[in-house]
Structures are given as C-alpha cells and as structure tokens.
Amino acid sequence: MSAKLIAAAMAKAKEGVIFSPKDGAVCPWCGAVRIPVTSSPKWDGGIKIRYHKCKEHGCLLAQMGQGVKSIQGE
C-alpha cells in the first residue's frame, strides 16, 4: 500500500463529511452509509460534530482504525 494512498485516506477522514439525519454519515473512502458513531459531543453553537469509524472490511480507513468526523447544522 502506497504512502500517497494512506495520506489521501487520512486527509479525507480529517476533512470530514456532512451528517444527514436520513443517511447518517457516509465513509469518505469506501462510500459505506450510516457508519457507526463512536463519539457525539453536545451541540456547539448550532453545529453538531460526531465521530465515526467505518466497519467495512475492505475499507482502508477501517483497516487503519481511522475515525471520520461528521458535521450537522441546525
């Protein structure tokens, strides 16, 4: 596995995704929907940030145990 591929996956995870009340968070690497929430701090100024971990076996982020940030507005 190349260092560039790993760096790209890490950047996508840190960049974050939009949280949808309907679909949850989508893994930015493999596209899995409703990836499980691992942490959900309280709303802060109209913004809700959650942290997720993809569980798809073939997903690079899942293999690395890398969390994904999601953001939801009011």
CSV table of N, CA and C in Angstrom, one decimal:
chain,number,residue,atom,x,y,z
A,1,MET,N,0.9,-1.2,0.0
A,1,MET,CA,0.0,0.0,0.0
A,1,MET,C,0.9,1.2,0.0
A,2,SER,N,0.6,2.2,-0.9
A,2,SER,CA,1.5,3.3,-1.0
A,2,SER,C,1.2,4.4,0.1
A,3,ALA,N,2.3,5.1,0.4
A,3,ALA,CA,2.2,6.2,1.4
A,3,ALA,C,1.2,7.3,0.9
A,4,LYS,N,1.2,7.5,-0.5
A,4,LYS,CA,0.2,8.5,-1.0
A,4,LYS,C,-1.2,8.1,-0.8
A,5,LEU,N,-1.5,6.8,-1.0
A,5,LEU,CA,-2.9,6.3,-0.8
A,5,LEU,C,-3.3,6.5,0.7
A,6,ILE,N,-2.4,6.1,1.6
A,6,ILE,CA,-2.7,6.3,3.0
A,6,ILE,C,-2.9,7.7,3.4
A,7,ALA,N,-2.0,8.6,2.9
A,7,ALA,CA,-2.2,10.0,3.1
A,7,ALA,C,-3.5,10.6,2.6
A,8,ALA,N,-3.9,10.1,1.4
A,8,ALA,CA,-5.2,10.6,0.9
A,8,ALA,C,-6.3,10.2,1.7
A,9,ALA,N,-6.3,8.9,2.2
A,9,ALA,CA,-7.4,8.4,3.0
A,9,ALA,C,-7.5,9.2,4.3
A,10,MET,N,-6.3,9.4,5.0
A,10,MET,CA,-6.3,10.2,6.2
A,10,MET,C,-6.8,11.6,6.0
A,11,ALA,N,-6.4,12.2,4.9
A,11,ALA,CA,-6.9,13.6,4.6
A,11,ALA,C,-8.4,13.6,4.5
A,12,LYS,N,-9.0,12.7,3.8
A,12,LYS,CA,-10.5,12.6,3.6
A,12,LYS,C,-11.2,12.4,5.0
A,13,ALA,N,-10.6,11.6,5.8
A,13,ALA,CA,-11.2,11.4,7.1
A,13,ALA,C,-11.2,12.6,8.0
A,14,LYS,N,-10.1,13.3,8.0
A,14,LYS,CA,-9.9,14.5,8.8
A,14,LYS,C,-10.7,15.7,8.3
A,15,GLU,N,-10.9,15.7,6.9
A,15,GLU,CA,-11.7,16.8,6.3
A,15,GLU,C,-13.1,16.7,6.8
A,16,GLY,N,-13.6,15.5,6.9
A,16,GLY,CA,-15.0,15.3,7.5
A,16,GLY,C,-16.0,15.2,6.4
A,17,VAL,N,-17.2,14.8,6.8
A,17,VAL,CA,-18.3,14.6,5.9
A,17,VAL,C,-19.6,15.3,6.5
A,18,ILE,N,-20.6,15.6,5.7
A,18,ILE,CA,-21.8,16.1,6.1
A,18,ILE,C,-22.7,15.0,6.7
A,19,PHE,N,-23.2,15.2,7.9
A,19,PHE,CA,-24.1,14.2,8.5
A,19,PHE,C,-25.5,14.5,8.0
A,20,SER,N,-26.2,13.5,7.6
A,20,SER,CA,-27.6,13.6,7.1
A,20,SER,C,-28.5,12.8,8.1
A,21,PRO,N,-29.6,13.5,8.6
A,21,PRO,CA,-30.5,12.7,9.5
A,21,PRO,C,-31.0,11.5,8.8
A,22,LYS,N,-31.2,11.5,7.5
A,22,LYS,CA,-31.7,10.4,6.8
A,22,LYS,C,-30.7,9.2,6.6
A,23,ASP,N,-29.5,9.6,6.1
A,23,ASP,CA,-28.5,8.6,5.8
A,23,ASP,C,-27.3,8.5,6.7
A,24,GLY,N,-27.3,9.3,7.8
A,24,GLY,CA,-26.2,9.3,8.7
A,24,GLY,C,-24.9,9.9,8.0
A,25,ALA,N,-23.8,9.3,8.4
A,25,ALA,CA,-22.5,9.7,7.8
A,25,ALA,C,-22.1,8.7,6.8
A,26,VAL,N,-21.5,9.1,5.7
A,26,VAL,CA,-21.1,8.2,4.6
A,26,VAL,C,-19.5,8.2,4.7
A,27,CYS,N,-18.9,7.0,4.6
A,27,CYS,CA,-17.5,6.9,4.7
A,27,CYS,C,-16.9,7.6,3.4
A,28,PRO,N,-16.0,8.6,3.6
A,28,PRO,CA,-15.4,9.3,2.5
A,28,PRO,C,-14.5,8.5,1.7
A,29,TRP,N,-14.1,7.3,2.1
A,29,TRP,CA,-13.2,6.5,1.3
A,29,TRP,C,-13.9,5.4,0.5
A,30,CYS,N,-14.8,4.6,1.2
A,30,CYS,CA,-15.4,3.5,0.5
A,30,CYS,C,-16.9,3.7,0.2
A,31,GLY,N,-17.5,4.8,0.8
A,31,GLY,CA,-18.9,5.1,0.4
A,31,GLY,C,-19.9,4.4,1.3
A,32,ALA,N,-19.5,3.6,2.3
A,32,ALA,CA,-20.5,2.9,3.2
A,32,ALA,C,-21.3,4.0,3.9
A,33,VAL,N,-22.7,3.7,3.9
A,33,VAL,CA,-23.6,4.6,4.6
A,33,VAL,C,-23.8,4.2,6.0
A,34,ARG,N,-24.2,5.2,6.8
A,34,ARG,CA,-24.5,5.0,8.2
A,34,ARG,C,-23.4,4.4,9.0
A,35,ILE,N,-22.2,4.9,8.8
A,35,ILE,CA,-21.1,4.4,9.6
A,35,ILE,C,-21.3,4.7,11.0
A,36,PRO,N,-20.9,3.7,11.9
A,36,PRO,CA,-21.3,3.8,13.3
A,36,PRO,C,-20.6,5.0,14.0
A,37,VAL,N,-21.4,5.7,14.9
A,37,VAL,CA,-20.9,6.8,15.7
A,37,VAL,C,-20.1,6.2,16.9
A,38,THR,N,-18.9,6.8,17.1
A,38,THR,CA,-18.1,6.5,18.2
A,38,THR,C,-18.1,7.5,19.3
A,39,SER,N,-18.4,8.8,19.0
A,39,SER,CA,-18.4,9.8,19.9
A,39,SER,C,-19.4,10.9,19.4
A,40,SER,N,-20.2,11.5,20.3
A,40,SER,CA,-21.1,12.5,19.9
A,40,SER,C,-21.2,13.6,20.9
A,41,PRO,N,-20.3,14.5,20.9
A,41,PRO,CA,-20.3,15.7,21.8
A,41,PRO,C,-21.6,16.5,21.7
A,42,LYS,N,-21.9,17.3,22.6
A,42,LYS,CA,-23.1,18.2,22.6
A,42,LYS,C,-23.0,19.2,21.5
A,43,TRP,N,-24.2,19.7,21.1
A,43,TRP,CA,-24.3,20.7,20.1
A,43,TRP,C,-23.5,21.9,20.6
A,44,ASP,N,-22.8,22.6,19.6
A,44,ASP,CA,-22.0,23.8,20.0
A,44,ASP,C,-22.3,24.9,19.0
A,45,GLY,N,-23.1,25.8,19.4
A,45,GLY,CA,-23.4,27.0,18.6
A,45,GLY,C,-24.1,26.7,17.3
A,46,GLY,N,-25.0,25.7,17.3
A,46,GLY,CA,-25.8,25.4,16.2
A,46,GLY,C,-25.1,24.3,15.3
A,47,ILE,N,-24.0,23.8,15.7
A,47,ILE,CA,-23.3,22.8,14.9
A,47,ILE,C,-23.1,21.5,15.8
A,48,LYS,N,-23.4,20.4,15.2
A,48,LYS,CA,-23.2,19.1,15.9
A,48,LYS,C,-22.1,18.4,15.2
A,49,ILE,N,-21.1,18.0,15.9
A,49,ILE,CA,-20.0,17.2,15.3
A,49,ILE,C,-20.0,15.8,15.9
A,50,ARG,N,-19.9,14.8,15.1
A,50,ARG,CA,-19.9,13.4,15.5
A,50,ARG,C,-18.6,12.8,15.0
A,51,TYR,N,-18.2,11.7,15.6
A,51,TYR,CA,-17.0,11.0,15.2
A,51,TYR,C,-17.5,9.5,14.9
A,52,HIS,N,-17.0,9.0,13.8
A,52,HIS,CA,-17.5,7.7,13.3
A,52,HIS,C,-16.3,6.8,13.0
A,53,LYS,N,-16.5,5.5,12.9
A,53,LYS,CA,-15.5,4.6,12.4
A,53,LYS,C,-16.2,3.6,11.4
A,54,CYS,N,-15.7,3.5,10.2
A,54,CYS,CA,-16.2,2.6,9.2
A,54,CYS,C,-15.9,1.2,9.6
A,55,LYS,N,-16.8,0.3,9.3
A,55,LYS,CA,-16.6,-1.1,9.7
A,55,LYS,C,-16.5,-2.0,8.5
A,56,GLU,N,-16.5,-1.5,7.3
A,56,GLU,CA,-16.4,-2.3,6.0
A,56,GLU,C,-15.0,-2.9,6.0
A,57,HIS,N,-14.9,-4.2,5.8
A,57,HIS,CA,-13.7,-4.9,5.8
A,57,HIS,C,-12.7,-4.5,4.8
A,58,GLY,N,-13.1,-4.1,3.6
A,58,GLY,CA,-12.2,-3.7,2.5
A,58,GLY,C,-11.8,-2.2,2.5
A,59,CYS,N,-12.4,-1.5,3.5
A,59,CYS,CA,-12.1,0.0,3.6
A,59,CYS,C,-10.8,0.3,4.2
A,60,LEU,N,-10.0,1.1,3.6
A,60,LEU,CA,-8.7,1.5,4.1
A,60,LEU,C,-8.8,2.2,5.4
A,61,LEU,N,-9.8,3.0,5.6
A,61,LEU,CA,-9.9,3.7,6.9
A,61,LEU,C,-10.3,2.8,8.0
A,62,ALA,N,-11.1,1.8,7.7
A,62,ALA,CA,-11.5,0.7,8.7
A,62,ALA,C,-10.2,-0.1,9.0
A,63,GLN,N,-9.4,-0.4,8.0
A,63,GLN,CA,-8.2,-1.2,8.3
A,63,GLN,C,-7.2,-0.5,9.2
A,64,MET,N,-7.2,0.9,9.0
A,64,MET,CA,-6.3,1.7,9.8
A,64,MET,C,-6.9,2.1,11.2
A,65,GLY,N,-8.2,1.8,11.3
A,65,GLY,CA,-8.9,2.3,12.6
A,65,GLY,C,-9.0,3.8,12.7
A,66,GLN,N,-9.0,4.4,11.5
A,66,GLN,CA,-9.1,5.9,11.5
A,66,GLN,C,-10.5,6.4,11.6
A,67,GLY,N,-10.8,7.3,12.5
A,67,GLY,CA,-12.1,7.9,12.7
A,67,GLY,C,-12.4,8.9,11.6
A,68,VAL,N,-13.7,9.2,11.4
A,68,VAL,CA,-14.2,10.1,10.4
A,68,VAL,C,-15.0,11.1,11.2
A,69,LYS,N,-14.8,12.4,10.9
A,69,LYS,CA,-15.6,13.5,11.5
A,69,LYS,C,-16.8,13.8,10.6
A,70,SER,N,-18.0,14.0,11.3
A,70,SER,CA,-19.1,14.5,10.5
A,70,SER,C,-19.7,15.7,11.2
A,71,ILE,N,-20.3,16.6,10.3
A,71,ILE,CA,-20.8,17.8,10.8
A,71,ILE,C,-22.3,18.0,10.4
A,72,GLN,N,-23.1,18.4,11.3
A,72,GLN,CA,-24.5,18.6,11.0
A,72,GLN,C,-24.9,20.0,11.5
A,73,GLY,N,-25.6,20.8,10.7
A,73,GLY,CA,-26.1,22.1,11.1
A,73,GLY,C,-27.5,22.0,11.5
A,74,GLU,N,-28.0,23.0,12.1
A,74,GLU,CA,-29.4,23.0,12.6
A,74,GLU,C,-30.4,23.1,11.4
